[in-house]
Coordinates of C-alpha atoms in Angstrom, one line a residue:
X1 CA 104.3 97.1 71.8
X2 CA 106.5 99.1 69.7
X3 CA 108.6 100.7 73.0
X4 CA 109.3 96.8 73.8
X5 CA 110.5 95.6 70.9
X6 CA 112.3 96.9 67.9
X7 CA 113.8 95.3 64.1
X8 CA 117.6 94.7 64.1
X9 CA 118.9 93.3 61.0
X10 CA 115.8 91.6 60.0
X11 CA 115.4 90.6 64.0
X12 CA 113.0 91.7 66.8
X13 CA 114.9 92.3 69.6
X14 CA 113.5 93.6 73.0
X15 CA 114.5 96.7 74.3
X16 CA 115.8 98.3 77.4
X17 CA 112.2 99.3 78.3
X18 CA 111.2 96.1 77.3
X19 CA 113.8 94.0 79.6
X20 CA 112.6 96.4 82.6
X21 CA 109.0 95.7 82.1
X22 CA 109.9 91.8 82.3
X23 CA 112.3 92.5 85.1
X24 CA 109.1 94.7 87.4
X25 CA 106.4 91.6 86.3
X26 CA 109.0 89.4 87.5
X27 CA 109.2 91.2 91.0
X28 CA 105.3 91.3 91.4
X29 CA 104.3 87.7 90.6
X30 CA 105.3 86.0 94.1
X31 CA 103.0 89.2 95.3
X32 CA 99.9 88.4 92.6
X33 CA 100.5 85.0 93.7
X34 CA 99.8 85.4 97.2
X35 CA 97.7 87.9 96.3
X36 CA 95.0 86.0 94.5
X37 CA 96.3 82.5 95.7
X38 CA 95.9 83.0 99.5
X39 CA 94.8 86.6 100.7
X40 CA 92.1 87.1 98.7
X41 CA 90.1 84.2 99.3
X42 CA 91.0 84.5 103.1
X43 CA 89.2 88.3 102.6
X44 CA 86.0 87.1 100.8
X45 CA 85.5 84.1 103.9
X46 CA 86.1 86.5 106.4
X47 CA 83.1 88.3 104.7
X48 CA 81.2 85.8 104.6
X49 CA 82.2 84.8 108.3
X50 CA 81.0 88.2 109.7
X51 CA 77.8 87.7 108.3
X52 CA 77.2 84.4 109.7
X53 CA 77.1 81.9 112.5
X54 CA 79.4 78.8 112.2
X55 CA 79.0 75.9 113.5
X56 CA 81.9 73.2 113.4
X57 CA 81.1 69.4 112.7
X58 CA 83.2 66.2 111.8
X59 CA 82.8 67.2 108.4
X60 CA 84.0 70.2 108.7
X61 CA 81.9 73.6 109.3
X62 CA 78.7 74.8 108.4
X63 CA 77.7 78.8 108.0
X64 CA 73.9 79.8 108.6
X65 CA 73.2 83.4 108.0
X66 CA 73.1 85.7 111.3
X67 CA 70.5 87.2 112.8
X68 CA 68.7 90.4 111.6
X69 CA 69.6 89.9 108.3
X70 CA 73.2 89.1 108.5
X71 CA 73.9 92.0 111.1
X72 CA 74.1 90.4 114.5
X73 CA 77.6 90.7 115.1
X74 CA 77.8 93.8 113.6
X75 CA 75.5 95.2 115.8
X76 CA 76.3 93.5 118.7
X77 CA 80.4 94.9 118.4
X78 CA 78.6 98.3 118.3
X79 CA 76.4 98.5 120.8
X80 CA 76.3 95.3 122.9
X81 CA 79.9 94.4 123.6
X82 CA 81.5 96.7 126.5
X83 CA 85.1 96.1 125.4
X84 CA 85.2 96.6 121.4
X85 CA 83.7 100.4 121.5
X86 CA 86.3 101.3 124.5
X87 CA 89.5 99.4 122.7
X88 CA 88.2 101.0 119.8
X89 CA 89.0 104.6 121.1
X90 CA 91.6 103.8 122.6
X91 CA 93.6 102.9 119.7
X92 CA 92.2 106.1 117.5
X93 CA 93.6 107.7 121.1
X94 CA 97.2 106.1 120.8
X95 CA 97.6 106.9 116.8
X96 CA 96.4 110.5 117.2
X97 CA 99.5 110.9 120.0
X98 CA 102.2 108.2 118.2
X99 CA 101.5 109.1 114.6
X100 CA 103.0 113.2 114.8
X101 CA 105.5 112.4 117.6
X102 CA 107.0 109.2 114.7
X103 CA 107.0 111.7 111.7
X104 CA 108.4 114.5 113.8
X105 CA 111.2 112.8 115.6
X106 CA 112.3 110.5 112.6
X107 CA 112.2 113.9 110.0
X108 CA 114.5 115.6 112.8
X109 CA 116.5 112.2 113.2
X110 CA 116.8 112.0 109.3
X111 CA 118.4 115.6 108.9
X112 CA 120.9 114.6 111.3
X113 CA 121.8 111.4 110.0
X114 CA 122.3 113.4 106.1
X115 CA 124.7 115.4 107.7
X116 CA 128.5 114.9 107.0
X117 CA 130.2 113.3 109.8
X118 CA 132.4 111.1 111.0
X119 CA 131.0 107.7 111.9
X120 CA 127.8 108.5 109.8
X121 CA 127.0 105.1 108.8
X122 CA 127.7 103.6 112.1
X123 CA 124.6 106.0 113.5
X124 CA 122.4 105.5 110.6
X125 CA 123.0 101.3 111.8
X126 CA 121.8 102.3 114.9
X127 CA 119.1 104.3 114.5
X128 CA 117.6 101.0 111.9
X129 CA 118.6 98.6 114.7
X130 CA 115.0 98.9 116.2
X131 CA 113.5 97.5 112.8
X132 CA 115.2 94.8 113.7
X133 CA 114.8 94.4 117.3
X134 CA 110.8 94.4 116.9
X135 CA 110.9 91.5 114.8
X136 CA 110.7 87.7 114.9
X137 CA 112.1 86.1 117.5
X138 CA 113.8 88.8 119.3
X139 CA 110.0 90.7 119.7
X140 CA 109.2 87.4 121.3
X141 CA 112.1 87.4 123.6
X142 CA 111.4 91.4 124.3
X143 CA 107.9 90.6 125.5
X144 CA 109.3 87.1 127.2
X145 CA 108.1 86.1 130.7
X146 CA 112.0 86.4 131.8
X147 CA 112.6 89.3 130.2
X148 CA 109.8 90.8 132.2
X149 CA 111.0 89.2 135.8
X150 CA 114.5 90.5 135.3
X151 CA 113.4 94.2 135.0
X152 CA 110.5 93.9 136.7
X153 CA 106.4 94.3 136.4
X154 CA 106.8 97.5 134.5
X155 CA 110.0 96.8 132.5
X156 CA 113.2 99.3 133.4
X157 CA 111.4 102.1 134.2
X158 CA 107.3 102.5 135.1
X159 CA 105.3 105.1 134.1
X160 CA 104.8 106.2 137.6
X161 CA 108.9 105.9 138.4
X162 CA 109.2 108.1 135.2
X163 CA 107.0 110.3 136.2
X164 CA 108.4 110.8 139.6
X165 CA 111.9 111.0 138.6
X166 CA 111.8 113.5 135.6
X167 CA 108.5 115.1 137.0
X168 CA 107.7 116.6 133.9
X169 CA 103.4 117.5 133.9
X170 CA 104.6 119.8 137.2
X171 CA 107.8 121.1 135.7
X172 CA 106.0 122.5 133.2
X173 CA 102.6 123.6 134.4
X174 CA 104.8 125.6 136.8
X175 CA 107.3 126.9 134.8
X176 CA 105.2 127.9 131.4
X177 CA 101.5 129.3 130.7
X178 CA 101.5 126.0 128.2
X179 CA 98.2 124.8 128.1
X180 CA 96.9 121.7 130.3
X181 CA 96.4 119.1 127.1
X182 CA 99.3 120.5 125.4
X183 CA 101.6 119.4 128.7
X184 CA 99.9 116.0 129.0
X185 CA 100.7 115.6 125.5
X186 CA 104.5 116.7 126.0
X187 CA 104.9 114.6 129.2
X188 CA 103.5 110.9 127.4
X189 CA 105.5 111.9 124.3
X190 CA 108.9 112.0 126.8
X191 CA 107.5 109.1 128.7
X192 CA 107.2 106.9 125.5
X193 CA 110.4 107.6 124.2
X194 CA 111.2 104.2 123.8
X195 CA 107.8 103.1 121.6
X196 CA 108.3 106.1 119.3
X197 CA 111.9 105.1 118.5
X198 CA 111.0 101.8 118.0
X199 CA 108.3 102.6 115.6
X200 CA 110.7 105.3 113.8
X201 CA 113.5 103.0 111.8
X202 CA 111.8 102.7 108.1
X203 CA 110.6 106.3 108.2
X204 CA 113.9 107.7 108.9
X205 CA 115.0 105.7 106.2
X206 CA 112.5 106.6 104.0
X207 CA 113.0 110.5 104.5
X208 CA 116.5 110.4 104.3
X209 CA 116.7 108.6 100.9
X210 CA 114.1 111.6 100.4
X211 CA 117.0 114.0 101.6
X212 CA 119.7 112.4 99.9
X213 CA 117.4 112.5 96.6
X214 CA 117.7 116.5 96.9
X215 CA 119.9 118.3 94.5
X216 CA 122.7 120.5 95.9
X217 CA 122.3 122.7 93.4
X218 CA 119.1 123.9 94.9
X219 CA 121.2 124.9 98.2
X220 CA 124.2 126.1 96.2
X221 CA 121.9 129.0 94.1
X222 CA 120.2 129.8 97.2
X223 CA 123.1 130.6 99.2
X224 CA 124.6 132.4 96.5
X225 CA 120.8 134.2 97.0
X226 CA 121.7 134.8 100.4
X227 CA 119.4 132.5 101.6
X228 CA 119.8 131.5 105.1
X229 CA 119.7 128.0 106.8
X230 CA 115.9 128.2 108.0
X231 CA 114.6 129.9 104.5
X232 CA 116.6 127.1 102.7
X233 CA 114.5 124.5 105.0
X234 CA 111.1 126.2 104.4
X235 CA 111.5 126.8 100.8
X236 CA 113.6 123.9 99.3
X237 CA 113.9 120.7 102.0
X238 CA 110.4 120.7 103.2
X239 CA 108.9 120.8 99.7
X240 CA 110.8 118.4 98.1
X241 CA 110.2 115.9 100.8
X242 CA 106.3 116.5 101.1
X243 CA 105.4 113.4 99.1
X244 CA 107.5 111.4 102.2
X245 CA 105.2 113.0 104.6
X246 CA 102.4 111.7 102.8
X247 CA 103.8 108.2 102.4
X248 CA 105.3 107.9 105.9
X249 CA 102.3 109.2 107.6
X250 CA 99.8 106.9 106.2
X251 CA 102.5 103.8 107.0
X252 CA 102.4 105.3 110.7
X253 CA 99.0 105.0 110.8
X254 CA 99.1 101.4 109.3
X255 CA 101.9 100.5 111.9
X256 CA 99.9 101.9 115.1
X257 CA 97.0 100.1 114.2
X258 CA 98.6 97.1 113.7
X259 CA 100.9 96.8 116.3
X260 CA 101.9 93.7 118.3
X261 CA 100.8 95.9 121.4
X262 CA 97.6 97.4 120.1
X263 CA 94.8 95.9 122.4
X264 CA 91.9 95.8 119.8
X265 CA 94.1 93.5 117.7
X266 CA 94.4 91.2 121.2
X267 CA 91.0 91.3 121.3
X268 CA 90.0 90.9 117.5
X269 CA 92.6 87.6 117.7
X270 CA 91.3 86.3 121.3
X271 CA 87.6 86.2 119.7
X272 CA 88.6 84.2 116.3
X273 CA 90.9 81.8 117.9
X274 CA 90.6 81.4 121.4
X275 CA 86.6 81.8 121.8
X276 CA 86.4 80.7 118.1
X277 CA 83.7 83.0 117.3
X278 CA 84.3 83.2 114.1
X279 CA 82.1 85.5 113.1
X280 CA 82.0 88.2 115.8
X281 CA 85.7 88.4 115.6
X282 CA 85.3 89.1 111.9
X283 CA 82.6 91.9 112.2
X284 CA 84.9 93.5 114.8
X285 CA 87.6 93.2 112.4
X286 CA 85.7 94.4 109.0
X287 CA 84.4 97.4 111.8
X288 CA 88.4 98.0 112.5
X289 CA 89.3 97.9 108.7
X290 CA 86.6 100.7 107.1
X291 CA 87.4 102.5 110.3
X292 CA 91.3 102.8 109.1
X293 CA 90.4 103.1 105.7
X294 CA 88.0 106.4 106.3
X295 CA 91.0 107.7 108.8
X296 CA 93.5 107.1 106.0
X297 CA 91.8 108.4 103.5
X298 CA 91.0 112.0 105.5
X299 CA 94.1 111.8 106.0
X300 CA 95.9 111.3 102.9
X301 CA 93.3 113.7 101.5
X302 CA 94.5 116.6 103.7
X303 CA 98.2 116.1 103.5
X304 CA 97.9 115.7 99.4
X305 CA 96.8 119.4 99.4
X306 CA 100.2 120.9 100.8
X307 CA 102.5 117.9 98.8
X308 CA 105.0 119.5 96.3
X309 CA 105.8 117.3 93.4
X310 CA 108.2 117.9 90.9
X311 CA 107.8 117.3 87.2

């Protein structure tokens, strides 16, 4: 208590700590609010829900505990229903390919944008612009029905138009002894262009506040070392923007999973409120949750073994 306050002519006064610990509890009450207030409530019925069978009334709804002890939907997500196991993959599929291809492409993006020229905030604007345009209404407006008869079925360009007109799987499997999954890879990475920008605006912004965070004085004794621009990357930008990796990989992961676009959400969403099966669609959703849980954690777990921090 002593670093809050201290005696001032026979007053307690707060201190600067003091005034900055008021000002943080300040910022995180509307979260502890809706924290414990709404979220966590929500997370204990959708507990209960997955371990039960509802059954609405005119007063209200009534839970009776599922089958084999509370683990019919449960197992029937994991070995019954032929959609769930197949979405499933799918979306493990789709973050294995979007999650490198994000960090890569918005680390490269970010060492542009800290570079020195002309019209630099303008292309930093630009880059963010995505952020906004996958939000609120214009995401609705993206994804419209009009929208979609104005450039067509597949949008502006199909996969199989892309395909044709850059031609890229053959280009390459003619051209270089790359191997056959590591061309396929290549090809939907150019082919998705589009999602991975989208899905790129906070972590550029997050590694380039990482880059900006960097003291020139690093670079300026390691010149003077001789150091040349690719040791100077190796040794000094990569390991001070490590813990970004970290951070920005396991937001990635969150974002794919979450997606407006990701399928198993559709489903999960179609089963609680369109089919109102409340509980299947909450023991496909608790299966979803420790399933991104366990991938974050390997995850974080391996990356935290190469992150350089400072002291």
């Amino acid at each position: 208590m002593m670093k809050f306050f201290r005696k001032s002519n026979g007053k307690t006064k707060m201190t600067l700590r003091g005034k900055e610990a008021v000002a943080g509890l300040c910022f995180t009450i509307p979260f502890l609010v809706g924290f414990f207030g709404l979220f966590l409530p929500m997370l204990f019925k959708s507990i209960s829900f997955s371990f039960s069978n509802m059954q609405v009334g005119s007063s209200g709804y009534i839970l009776q505990k599922a089958a084999d002890g509370g683990l019919e939907h449960y197992k029937r997500a994991l070995t019954i229903d032929p959609d769930f196991n197949l979405k499933l993959l799918n979306a493990v599929k789709e973050m294995c390919i979007q999650v490198p291809l994000v960090l890569i492409f918005s680390f490269f993006a970010a060492n542009l944008l800290n570079q020195k020229f002309k019209g630099r905030g303008i292309a930093r604007s630009i880059f963010f612009f995505p952020v906004i345009l996958t939000s609120g209404i214009i995401l609705g407006i993206e994804s419209s029905d009009l929208l979609q008869n104005t450039l067509g079925p597949e949008g502006m360009l199909s996969s199989d138009d892309a395909s044709t007109v850059f031609n890229i799987s053959s280009f390459l499997m003619n051209y270089t002894n790359l191997p056959a999954t590591f061309v396929s890879y290549l090809s939907e990475a150019v082919l998705g262009i589009y999602d991975i920008v989208i899905a790129s605006g906070v972590q550029i912004l997050v590694f380039l506040a990482g880059l900006q965070g960097i003291s020139p004085s690093l670079y300026e004794a390691s010149n003077m070392e001789g150091a040349t621009g690719w040791e100077n990357f190796w040794k000094i930008t990569f390991p001070m923007i490590s813990p970004l990796i970290l951070v920005n990989s396991v937001y990635t992961i969150i974002d794919s999973f979450t997606s407006a676009d990701n399928e198993l959400m559709t489903l999960i969403k179609n089963t609680i409120f369109s089919e109102v099966k409340y509980g299947f669609g909450s023991a496909m959703a608790w299966i979803y949750f420790v399933l991104i849980a366990v991938i974050i954690a390997v995850v974080g777990g391996l990356i935290s073994r190469k992150v350089f921090y400072t002291d």
